[in-house]
PDB file of C-alpha atoms in Angstrom:
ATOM      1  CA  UNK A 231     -11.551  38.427 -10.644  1.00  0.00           C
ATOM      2  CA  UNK A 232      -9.445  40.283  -8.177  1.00  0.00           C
ATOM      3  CA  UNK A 233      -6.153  37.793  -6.749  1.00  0.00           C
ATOM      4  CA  UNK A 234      -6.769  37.230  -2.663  1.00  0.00           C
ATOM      5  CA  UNK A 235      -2.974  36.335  -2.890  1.00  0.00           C
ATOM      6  CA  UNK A 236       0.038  38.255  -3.142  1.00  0.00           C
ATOM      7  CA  UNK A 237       3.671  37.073  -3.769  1.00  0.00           C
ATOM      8  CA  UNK A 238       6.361  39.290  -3.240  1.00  0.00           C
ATOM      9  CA  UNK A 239       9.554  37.143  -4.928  1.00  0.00           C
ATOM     10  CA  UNK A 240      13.048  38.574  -3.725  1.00  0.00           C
ATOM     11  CA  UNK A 241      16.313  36.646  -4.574  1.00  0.00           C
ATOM     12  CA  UNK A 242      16.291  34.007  -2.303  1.00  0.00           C
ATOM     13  CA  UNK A 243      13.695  32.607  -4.076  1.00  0.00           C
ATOM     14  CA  UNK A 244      15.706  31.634  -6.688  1.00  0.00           C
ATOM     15  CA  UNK A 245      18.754  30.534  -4.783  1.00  0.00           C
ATOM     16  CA  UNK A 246      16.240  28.011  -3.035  1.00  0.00           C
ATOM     17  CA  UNK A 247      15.721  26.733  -6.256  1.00  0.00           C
ATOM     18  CA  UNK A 248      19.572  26.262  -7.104  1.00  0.00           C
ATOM     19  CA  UNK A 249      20.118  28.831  -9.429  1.00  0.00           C
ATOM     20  CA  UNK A 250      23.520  30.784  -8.820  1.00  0.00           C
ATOM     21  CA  UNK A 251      22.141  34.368  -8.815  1.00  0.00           C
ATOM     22  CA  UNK A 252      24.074  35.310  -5.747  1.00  0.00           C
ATOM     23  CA  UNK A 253      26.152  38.527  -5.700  1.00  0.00           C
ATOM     24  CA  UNK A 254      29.365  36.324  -4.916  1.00  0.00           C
ATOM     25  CA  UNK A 255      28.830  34.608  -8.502  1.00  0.00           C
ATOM     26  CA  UNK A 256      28.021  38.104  -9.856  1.00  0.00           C
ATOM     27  CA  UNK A 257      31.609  38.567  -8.671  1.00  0.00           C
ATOM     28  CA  UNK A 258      33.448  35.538  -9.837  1.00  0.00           C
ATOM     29  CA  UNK A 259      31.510  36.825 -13.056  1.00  0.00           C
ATOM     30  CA  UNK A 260      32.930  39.979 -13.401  1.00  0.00           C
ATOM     31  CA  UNK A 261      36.731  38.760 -11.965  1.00  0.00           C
ATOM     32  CA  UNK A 262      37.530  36.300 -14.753  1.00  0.00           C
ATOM     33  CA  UNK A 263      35.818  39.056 -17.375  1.00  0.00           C
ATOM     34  CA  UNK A 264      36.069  42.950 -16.515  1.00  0.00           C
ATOM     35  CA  UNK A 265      39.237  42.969 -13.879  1.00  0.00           C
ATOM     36  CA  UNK A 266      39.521  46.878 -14.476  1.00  0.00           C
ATOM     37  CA  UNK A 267      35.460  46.558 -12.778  1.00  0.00           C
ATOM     38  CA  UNK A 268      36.192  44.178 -10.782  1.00  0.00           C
ATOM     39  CA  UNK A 269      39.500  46.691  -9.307  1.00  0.00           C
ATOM     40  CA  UNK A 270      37.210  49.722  -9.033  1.00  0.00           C
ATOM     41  CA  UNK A 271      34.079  47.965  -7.324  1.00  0.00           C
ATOM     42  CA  UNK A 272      36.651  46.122  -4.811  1.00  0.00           C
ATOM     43  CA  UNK A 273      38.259  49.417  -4.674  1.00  0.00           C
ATOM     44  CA  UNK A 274      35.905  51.952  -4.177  1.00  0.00           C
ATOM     45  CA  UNK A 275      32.682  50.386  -3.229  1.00  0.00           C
ATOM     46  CA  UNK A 276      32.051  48.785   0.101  1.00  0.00           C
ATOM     47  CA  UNK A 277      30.070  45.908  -1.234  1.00  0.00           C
ATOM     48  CA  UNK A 278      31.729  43.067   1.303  1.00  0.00           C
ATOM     49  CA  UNK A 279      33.467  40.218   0.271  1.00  0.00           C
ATOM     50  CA  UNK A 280      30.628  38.633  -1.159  1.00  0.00           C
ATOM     51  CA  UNK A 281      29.423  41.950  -3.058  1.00  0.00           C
ATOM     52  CA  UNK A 282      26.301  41.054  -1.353  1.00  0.00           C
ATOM     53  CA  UNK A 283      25.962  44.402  -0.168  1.00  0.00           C
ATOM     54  CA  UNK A 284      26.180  45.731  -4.006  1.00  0.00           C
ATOM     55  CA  UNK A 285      23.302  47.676  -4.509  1.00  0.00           C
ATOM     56  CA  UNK A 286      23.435  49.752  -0.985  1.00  0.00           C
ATOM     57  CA  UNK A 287      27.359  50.293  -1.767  1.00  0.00           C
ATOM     58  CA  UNK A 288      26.691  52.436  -4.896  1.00  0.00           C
ATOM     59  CA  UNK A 289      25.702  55.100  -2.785  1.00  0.00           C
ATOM     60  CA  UNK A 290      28.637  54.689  -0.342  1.00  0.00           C
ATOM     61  CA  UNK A 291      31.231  55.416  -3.323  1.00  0.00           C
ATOM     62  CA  UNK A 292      34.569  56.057  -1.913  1.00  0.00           C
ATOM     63  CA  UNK A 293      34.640  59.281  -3.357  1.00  0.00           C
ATOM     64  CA  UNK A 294      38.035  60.883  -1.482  1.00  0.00           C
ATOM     65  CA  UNK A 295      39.905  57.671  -2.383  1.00  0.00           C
ATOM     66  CA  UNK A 296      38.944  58.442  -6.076  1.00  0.00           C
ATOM     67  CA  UNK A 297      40.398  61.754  -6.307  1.00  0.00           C
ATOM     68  CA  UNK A 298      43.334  60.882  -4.199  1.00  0.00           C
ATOM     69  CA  UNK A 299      44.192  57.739  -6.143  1.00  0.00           C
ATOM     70  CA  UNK A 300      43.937  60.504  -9.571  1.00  0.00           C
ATOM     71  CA  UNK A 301      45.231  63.177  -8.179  1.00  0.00           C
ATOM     72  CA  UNK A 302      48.536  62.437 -10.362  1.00  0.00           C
ATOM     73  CA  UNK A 303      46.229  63.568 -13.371  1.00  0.00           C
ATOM     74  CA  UNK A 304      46.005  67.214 -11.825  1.00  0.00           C
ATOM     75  CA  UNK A 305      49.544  68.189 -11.781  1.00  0.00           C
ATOM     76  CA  UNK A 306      50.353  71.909 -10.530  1.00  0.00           C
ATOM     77  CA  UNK A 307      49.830  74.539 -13.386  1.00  0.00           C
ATOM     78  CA  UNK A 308      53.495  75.788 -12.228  1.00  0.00           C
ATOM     79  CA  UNK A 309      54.718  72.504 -12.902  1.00  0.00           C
ATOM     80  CA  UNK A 310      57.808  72.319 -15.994  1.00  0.00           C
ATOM     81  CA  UNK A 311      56.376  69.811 -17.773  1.00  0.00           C
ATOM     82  CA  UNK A 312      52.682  71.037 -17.672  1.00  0.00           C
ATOM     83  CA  UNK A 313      50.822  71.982 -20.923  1.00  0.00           C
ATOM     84  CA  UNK A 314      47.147  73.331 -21.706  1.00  0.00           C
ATOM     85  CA  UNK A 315      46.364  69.407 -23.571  1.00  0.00           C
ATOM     86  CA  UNK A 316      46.157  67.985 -20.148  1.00  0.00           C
ATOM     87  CA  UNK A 317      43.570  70.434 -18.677  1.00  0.00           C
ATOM     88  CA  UNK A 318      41.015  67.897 -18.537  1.00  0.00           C
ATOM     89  CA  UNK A 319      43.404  64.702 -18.089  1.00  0.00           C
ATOM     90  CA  UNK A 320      42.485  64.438 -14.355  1.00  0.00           C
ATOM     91  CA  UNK A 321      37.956  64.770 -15.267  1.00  0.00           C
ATOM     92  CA  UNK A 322      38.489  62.359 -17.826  1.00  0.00           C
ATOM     93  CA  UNK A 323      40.105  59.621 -15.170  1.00  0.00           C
ATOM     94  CA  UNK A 324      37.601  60.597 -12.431  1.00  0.00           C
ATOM     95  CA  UNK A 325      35.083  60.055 -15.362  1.00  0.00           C
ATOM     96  CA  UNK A 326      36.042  56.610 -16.372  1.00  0.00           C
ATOM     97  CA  UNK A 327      35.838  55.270 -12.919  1.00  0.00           C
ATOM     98  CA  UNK A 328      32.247  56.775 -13.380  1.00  0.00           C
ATOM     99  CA  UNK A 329      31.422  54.746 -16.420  1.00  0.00           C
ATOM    100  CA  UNK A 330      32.763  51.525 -15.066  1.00  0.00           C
ATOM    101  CA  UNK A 331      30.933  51.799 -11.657  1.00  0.00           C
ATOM    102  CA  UNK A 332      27.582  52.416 -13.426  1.00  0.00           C
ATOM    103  CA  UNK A 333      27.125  51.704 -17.224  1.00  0.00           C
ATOM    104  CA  UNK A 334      29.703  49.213 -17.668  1.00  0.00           C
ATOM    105  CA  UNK A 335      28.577  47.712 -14.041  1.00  0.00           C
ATOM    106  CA  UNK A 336      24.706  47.215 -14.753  1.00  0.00           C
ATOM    107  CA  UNK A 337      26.085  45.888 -18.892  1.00  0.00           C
ATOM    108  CA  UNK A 338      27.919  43.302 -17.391  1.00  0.00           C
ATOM    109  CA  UNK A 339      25.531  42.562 -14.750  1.00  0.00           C
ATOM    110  CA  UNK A 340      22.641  42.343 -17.775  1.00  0.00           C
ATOM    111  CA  UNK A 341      25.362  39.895 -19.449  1.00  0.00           C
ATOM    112  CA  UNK A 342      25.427  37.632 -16.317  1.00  0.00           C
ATOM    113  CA  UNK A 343      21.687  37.305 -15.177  1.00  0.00           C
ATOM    114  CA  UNK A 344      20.747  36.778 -19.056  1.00  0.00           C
ATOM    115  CA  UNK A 345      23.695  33.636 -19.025  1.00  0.00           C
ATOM    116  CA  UNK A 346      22.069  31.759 -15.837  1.00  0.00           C
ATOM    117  CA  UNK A 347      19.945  29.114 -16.493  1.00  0.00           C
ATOM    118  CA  UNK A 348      16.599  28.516 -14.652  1.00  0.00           C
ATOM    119  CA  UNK A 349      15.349  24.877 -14.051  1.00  0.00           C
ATOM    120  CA  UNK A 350      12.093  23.483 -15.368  1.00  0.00           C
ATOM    121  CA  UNK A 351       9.285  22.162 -13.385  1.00  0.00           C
ATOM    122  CA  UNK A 352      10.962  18.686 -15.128  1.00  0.00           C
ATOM    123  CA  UNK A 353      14.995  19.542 -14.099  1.00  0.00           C
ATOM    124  CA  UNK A 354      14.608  21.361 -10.678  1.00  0.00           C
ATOM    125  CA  UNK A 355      15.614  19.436  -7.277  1.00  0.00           C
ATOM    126  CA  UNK A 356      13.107  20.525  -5.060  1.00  0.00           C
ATOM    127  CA  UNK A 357       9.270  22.283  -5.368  1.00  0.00           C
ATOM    128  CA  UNK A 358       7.165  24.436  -3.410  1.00  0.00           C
ATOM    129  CA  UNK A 359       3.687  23.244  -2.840  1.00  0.00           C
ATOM    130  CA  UNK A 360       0.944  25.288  -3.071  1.00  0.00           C
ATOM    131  CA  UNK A 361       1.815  28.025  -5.461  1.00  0.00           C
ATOM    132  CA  UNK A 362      -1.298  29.648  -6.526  1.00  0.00           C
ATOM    133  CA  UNK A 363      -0.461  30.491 -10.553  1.00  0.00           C
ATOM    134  CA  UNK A 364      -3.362  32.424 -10.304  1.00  0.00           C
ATOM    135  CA  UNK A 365      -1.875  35.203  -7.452  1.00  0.00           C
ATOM    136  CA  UNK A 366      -0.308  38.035  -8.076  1.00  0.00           C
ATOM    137  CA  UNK A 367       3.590  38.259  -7.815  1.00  0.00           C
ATOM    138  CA  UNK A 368       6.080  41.192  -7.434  1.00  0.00           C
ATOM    139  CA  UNK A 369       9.303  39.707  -8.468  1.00  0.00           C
ATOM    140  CA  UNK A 370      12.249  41.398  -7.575  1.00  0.00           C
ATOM    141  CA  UNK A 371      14.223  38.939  -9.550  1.00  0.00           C
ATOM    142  CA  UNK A 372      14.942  39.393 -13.132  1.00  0.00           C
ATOM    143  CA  UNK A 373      14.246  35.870 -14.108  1.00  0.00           C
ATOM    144  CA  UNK A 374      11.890  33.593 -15.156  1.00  0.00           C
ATOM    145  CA  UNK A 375      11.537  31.389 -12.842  1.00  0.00           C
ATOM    146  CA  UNK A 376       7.860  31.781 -11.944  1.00  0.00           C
ATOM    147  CA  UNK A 377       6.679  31.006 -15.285  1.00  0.00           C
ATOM    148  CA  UNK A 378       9.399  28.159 -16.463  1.00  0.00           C
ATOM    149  CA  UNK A 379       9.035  26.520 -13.029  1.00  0.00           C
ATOM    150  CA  UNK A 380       5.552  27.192 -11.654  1.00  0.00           C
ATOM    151  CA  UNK A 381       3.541  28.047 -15.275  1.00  0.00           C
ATOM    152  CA  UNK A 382       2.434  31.387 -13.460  1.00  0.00           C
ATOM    153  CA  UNK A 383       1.165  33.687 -16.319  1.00  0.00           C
ATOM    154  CA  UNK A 384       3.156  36.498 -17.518  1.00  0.00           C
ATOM    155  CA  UNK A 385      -0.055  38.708 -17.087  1.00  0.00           C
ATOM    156  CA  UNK A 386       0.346  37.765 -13.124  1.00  0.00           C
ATOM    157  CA  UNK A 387       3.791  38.443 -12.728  1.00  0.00           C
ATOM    158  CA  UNK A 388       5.033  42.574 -12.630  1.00  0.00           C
ATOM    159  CA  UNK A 389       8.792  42.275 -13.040  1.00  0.00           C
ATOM    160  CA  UNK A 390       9.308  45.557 -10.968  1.00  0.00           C
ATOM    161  CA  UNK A 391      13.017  46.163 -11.763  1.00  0.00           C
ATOM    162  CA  UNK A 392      12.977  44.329 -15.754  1.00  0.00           C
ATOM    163  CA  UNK A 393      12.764  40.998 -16.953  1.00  0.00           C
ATOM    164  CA  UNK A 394      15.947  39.490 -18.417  1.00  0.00           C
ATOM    165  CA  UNK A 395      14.467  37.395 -21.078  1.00  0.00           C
ATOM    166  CA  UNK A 396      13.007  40.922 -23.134  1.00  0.00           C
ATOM    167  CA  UNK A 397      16.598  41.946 -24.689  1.00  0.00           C
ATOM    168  CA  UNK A 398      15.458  45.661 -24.672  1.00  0.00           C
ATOM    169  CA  UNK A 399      13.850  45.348 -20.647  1.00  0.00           C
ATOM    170  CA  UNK A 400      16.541  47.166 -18.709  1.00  0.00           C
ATOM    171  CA  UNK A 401      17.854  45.794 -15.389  1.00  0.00           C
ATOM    172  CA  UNK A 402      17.463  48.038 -12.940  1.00  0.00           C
ATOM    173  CA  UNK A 403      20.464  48.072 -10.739  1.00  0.00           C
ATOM    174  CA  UNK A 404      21.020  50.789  -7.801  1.00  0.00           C
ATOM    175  CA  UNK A 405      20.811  52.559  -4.725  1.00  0.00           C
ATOM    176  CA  UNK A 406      17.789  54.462  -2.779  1.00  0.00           C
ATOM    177  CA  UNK A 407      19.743  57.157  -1.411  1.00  0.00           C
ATOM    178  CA  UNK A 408      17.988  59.888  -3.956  1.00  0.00           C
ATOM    179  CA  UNK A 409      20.241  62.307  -5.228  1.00  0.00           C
ATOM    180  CA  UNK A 410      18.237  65.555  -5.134  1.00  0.00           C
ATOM    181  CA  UNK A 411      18.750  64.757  -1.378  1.00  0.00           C
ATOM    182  CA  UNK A 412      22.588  64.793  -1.056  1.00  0.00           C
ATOM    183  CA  UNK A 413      24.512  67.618  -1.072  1.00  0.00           C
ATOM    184  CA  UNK A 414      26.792  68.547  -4.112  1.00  0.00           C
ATOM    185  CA  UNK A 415      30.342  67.716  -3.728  1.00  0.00           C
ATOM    186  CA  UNK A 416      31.121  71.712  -4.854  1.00  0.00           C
ATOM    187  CA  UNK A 417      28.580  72.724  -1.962  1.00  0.00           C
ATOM    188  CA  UNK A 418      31.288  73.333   0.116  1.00  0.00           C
ATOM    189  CA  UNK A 419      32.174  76.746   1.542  1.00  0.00           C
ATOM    190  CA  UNK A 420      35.953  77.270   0.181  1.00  0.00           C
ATOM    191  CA  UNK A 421      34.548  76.286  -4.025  1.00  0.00           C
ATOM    192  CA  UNK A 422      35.498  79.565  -4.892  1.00  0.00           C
ATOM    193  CA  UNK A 423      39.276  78.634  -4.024  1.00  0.00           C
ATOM    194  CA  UNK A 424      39.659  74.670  -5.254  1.00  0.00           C
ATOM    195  CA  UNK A 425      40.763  74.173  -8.575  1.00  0.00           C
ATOM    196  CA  UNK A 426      38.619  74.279 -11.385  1.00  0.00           C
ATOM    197  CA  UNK A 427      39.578  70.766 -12.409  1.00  0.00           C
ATOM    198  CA  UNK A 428      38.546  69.280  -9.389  1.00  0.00           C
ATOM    199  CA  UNK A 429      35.470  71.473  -9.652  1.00  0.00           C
ATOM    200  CA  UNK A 430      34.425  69.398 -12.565  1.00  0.00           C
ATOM    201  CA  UNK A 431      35.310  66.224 -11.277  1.00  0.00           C
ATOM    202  CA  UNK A 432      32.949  67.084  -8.224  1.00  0.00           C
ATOM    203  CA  UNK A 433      30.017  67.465 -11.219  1.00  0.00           C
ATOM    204  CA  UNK A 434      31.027  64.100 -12.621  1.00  0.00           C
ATOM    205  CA  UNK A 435      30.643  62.651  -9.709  1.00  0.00           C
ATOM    206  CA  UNK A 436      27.534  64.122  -8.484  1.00  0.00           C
ATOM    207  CA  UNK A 437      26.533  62.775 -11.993  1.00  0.00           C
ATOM    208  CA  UNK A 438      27.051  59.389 -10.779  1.00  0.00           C
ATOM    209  CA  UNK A 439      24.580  59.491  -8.241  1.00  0.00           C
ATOM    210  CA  UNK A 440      21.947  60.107 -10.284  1.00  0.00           C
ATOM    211  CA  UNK A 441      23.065  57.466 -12.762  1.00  0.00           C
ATOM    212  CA  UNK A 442      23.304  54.652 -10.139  1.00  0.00           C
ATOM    213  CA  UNK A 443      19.882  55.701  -8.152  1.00  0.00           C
ATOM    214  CA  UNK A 444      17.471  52.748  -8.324  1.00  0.00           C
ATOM    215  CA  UNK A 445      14.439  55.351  -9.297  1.00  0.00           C
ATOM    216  CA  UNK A 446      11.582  53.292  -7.131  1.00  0.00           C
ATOM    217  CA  UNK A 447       8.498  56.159  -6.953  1.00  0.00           C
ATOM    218  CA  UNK A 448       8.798  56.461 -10.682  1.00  0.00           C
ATOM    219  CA  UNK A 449       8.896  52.568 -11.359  1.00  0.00           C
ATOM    220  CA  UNK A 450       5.578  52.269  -8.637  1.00  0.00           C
ATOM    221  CA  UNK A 451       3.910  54.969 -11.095  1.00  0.00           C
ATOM    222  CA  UNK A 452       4.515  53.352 -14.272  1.00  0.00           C
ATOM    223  CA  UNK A 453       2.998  50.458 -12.632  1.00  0.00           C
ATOM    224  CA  UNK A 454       0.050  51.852 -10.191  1.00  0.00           C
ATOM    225  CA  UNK A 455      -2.283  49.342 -12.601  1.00  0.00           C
ATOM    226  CA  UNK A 456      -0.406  46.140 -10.410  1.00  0.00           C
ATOM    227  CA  UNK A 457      -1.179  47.812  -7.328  1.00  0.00           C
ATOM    228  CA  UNK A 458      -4.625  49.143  -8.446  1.00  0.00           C
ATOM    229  CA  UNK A 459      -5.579  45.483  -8.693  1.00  0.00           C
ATOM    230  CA  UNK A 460      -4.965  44.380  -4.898  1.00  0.00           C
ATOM    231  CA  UNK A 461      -8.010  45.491  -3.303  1.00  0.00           C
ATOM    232  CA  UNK A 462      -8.991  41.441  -2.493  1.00  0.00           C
ATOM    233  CA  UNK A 463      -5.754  40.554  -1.372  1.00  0.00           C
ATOM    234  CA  UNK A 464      -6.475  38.352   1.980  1.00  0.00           C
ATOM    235  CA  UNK A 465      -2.836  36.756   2.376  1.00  0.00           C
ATOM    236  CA  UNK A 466       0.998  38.383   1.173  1.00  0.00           C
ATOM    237  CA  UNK A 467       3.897  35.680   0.900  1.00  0.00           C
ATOM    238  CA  UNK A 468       7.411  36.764   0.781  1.00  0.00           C
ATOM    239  CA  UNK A 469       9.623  34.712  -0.261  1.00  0.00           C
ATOM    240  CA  UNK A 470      13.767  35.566  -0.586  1.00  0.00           C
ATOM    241  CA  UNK A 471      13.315  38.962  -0.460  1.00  0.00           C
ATOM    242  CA  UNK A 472      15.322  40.450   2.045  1.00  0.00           C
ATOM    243  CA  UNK A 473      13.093  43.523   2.862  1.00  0.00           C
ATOM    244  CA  UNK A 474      16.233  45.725   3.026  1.00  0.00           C
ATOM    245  CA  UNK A 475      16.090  49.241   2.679  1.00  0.00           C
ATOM    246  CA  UNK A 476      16.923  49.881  -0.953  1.00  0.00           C
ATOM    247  CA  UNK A 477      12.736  48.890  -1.560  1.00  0.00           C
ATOM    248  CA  UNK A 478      11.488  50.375   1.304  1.00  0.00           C
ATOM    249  CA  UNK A 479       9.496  52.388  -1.316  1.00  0.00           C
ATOM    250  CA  UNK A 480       7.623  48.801  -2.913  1.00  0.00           C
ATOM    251  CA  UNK A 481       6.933  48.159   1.099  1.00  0.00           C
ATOM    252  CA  UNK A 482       5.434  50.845   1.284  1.00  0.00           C
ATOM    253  CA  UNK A 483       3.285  51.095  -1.692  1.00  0.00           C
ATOM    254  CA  UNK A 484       1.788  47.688  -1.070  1.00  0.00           C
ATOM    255  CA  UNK A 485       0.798  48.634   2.070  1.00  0.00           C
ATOM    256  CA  UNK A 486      -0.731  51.574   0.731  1.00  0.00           C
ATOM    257  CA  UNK A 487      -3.319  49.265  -0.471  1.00  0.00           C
ATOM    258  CA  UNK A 488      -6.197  48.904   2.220  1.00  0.00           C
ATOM    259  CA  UNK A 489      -6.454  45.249   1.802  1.00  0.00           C
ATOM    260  CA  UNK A 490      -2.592  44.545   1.938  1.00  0.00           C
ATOM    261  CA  UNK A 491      -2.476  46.350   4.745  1.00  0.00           C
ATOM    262  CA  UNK A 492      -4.815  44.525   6.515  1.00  0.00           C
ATOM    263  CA  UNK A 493      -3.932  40.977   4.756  1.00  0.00           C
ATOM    264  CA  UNK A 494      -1.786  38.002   6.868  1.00  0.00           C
ATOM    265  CA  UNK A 495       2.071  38.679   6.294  1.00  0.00           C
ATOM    266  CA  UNK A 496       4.165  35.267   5.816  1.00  0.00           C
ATOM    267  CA  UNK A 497       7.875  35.889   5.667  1.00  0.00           C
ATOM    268  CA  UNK A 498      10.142  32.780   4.452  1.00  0.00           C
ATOM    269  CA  UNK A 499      13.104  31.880   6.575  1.00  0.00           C
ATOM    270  CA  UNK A 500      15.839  29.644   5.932  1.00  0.00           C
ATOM    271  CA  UNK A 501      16.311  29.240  10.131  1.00  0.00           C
ATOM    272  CA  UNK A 502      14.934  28.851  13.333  1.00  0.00           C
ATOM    273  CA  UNK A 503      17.712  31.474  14.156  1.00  0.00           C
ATOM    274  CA  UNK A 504      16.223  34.166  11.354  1.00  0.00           C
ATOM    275  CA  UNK A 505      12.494  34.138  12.810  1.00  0.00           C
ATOM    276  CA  UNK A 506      12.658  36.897  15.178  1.00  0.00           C
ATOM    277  CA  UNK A 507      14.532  39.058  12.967  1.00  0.00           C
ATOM    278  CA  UNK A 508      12.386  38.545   9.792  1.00  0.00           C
ATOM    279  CA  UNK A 509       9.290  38.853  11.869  1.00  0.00           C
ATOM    280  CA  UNK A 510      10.431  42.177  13.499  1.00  0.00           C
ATOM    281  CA  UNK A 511      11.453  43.145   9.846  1.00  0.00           C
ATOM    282  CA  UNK A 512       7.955  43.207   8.555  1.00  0.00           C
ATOM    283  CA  UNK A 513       6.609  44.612  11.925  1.00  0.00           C
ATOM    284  CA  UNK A 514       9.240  47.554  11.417  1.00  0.00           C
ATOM    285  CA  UNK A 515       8.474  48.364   7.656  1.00  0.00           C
ATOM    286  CA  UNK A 516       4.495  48.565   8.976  1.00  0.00           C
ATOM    287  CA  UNK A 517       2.961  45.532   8.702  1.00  0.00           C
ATOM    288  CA  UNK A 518       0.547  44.838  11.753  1.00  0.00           C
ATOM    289  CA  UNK A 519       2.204  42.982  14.163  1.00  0.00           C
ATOM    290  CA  UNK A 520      -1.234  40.696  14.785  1.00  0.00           C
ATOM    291  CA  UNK A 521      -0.765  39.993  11.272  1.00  0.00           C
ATOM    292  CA  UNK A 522       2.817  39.240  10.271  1.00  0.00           C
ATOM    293  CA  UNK A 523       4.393  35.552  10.928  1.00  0.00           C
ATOM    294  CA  UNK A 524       7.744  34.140   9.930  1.00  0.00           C
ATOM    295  CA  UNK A 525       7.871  30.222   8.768  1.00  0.00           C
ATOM    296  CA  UNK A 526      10.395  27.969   7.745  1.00  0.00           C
ATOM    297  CA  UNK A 527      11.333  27.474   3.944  1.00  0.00           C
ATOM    298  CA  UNK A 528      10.397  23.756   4.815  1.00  0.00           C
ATOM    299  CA  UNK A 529       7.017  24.587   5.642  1.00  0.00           C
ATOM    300  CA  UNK A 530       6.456  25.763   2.161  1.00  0.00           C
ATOM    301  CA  UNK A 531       8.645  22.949   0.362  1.00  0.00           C
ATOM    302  CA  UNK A 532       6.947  20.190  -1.710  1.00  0.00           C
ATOM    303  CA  UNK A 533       6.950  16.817  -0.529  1.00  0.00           C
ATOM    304  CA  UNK A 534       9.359  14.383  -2.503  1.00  0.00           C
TER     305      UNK A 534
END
């Protein structure tokens, strides 16, 4: 049988429930572990204070502040105390700033979701009623709170962007600004007069958007049996997801399904103050506005 209801987890889901998955304890995280991370990210990423803008940032790399702050690693080929063994001193700098923004980045955030610990349906401080276990969910999160908290079966749940329990599941971590739709650092009309150094540093760095892309259409694909499965959906709940515009592409694949599409929208707020905004949220991304309605975490929470 088909599920009438659809979850779509985000986040805030499990911050409701008091676990510490915010982006601020990602960076407390990575301070007291990885400070040359924590330097480049606070350096060269504008993720705010509270990182929470992490994921968006990765495409807003301060690239000129990169090859400014290295430029000491290209010195003039005139210069006295230059030599051939430090042709590629200045790529290899730009490069490690590379690594550490993406692999090392998305290692130690793996390390850090895979350390916090989720409540039980015994140990949590506060429920929500009326869970259906047998919905369907689209988590966004990478834990496992659905199943440890609500018993929802792992055949219900699609774990869009990995599952931190599975060792080998990767974590997808990144951006939606798709890299075969930026221009090339070297696409500039003086390349034929920079220096070859910075040439390659240019490639490194265009490498780097392609590492840190969060690769959404392909994940959708590898997954088209979820969405295949949501032709009786009546009724979509999202709850602490933030609907931002890194998954615009999930949006838009639900709603790609007839019967999502036409299903009742409920958007969890934690104010009176973030109705309007959530509501014209889901209007924006599609959803009818006849259909869509924004309600209070409270309305959803589990009577003590």
């Amino acid at each position: 049988m088909q599920p009438t209801k659809l979850y779509v987890i985000g986040n805030g889901f499990d911050l409701w429930h008091g676990i510490p998955s915010s982006y601020a304890r990602f960076k407390e995280y990575v301070r007291q572990r990885d400070r040359d991370l924590f330097d480049a990210v606070d350096r060269y990423l504008p993720a705010d204070e509270d990182w929470s803008d992490l994921e968006s940032a990765l495409a807003d790399i301060d690239v000129d502040s990169i090859i400014d702050d290295l430029d000491q690693f290209m010195p003039s080929y005139s210069a006295e105390d230059w030599s051939d063994a430090g042709h590629h001193d200045f790529q290899y700098e730009v490069d490690l700033v590379v690594q550490r923004l993406s692999t090392e980045l998305r290692a130690r955030f793996g390390e850090w979701i895979r350390s916090l610990v989720i409540p039980t349906s015994g140990t949590a401080t506060q429920h929500l009623r009326s869970i259906d276990a047998n919905a369907a969910f689209l988590t966004f999160n990478y834990t496992s709170t659905l199943g440890d908290l609500y018993a929802v079966p792992d055949a219900h749940v699609l774990h869009i962007h990995g599952e931190a329990r599975m060792q080998d599941s990767e974590l997808i971590l990144g951006h939606g600004w798709n890299p075969t739709q930026r221009r090339s650092l070297n696409d500039r009309p003086d390349i034929e007069d920079i220096d070859t150094r910075l040439m390659e540093a240019h490639d490194i760095l265009d490498d780097y958007f392609s590492r840190t892309f969060k690769p959404s259409e392909r994940l959708i694909r590898e997954h088209q049996p979820f969405f295949d499965q949501l032709g009786a959906v009546e009724t979509v709940h999202v709850l602490g997801h933030s609907l931002s515009d890194v998954d615009i592409p999930y949006v838009q694949a639900l709603l790609r399904v007839p019967s999502v599409a036409a299903a009742h929208w409920y958007v969890a707020c934690r104010s009176e103050q973030e109705r309007s905004m959530k509501y014209g949220r889901l209007v924006t991304l599609g959803v009818d506005a006849q259909r869509a309605a924004a309600v209070l975490w409270s309305d959803y929470k589990q009577a003590q």
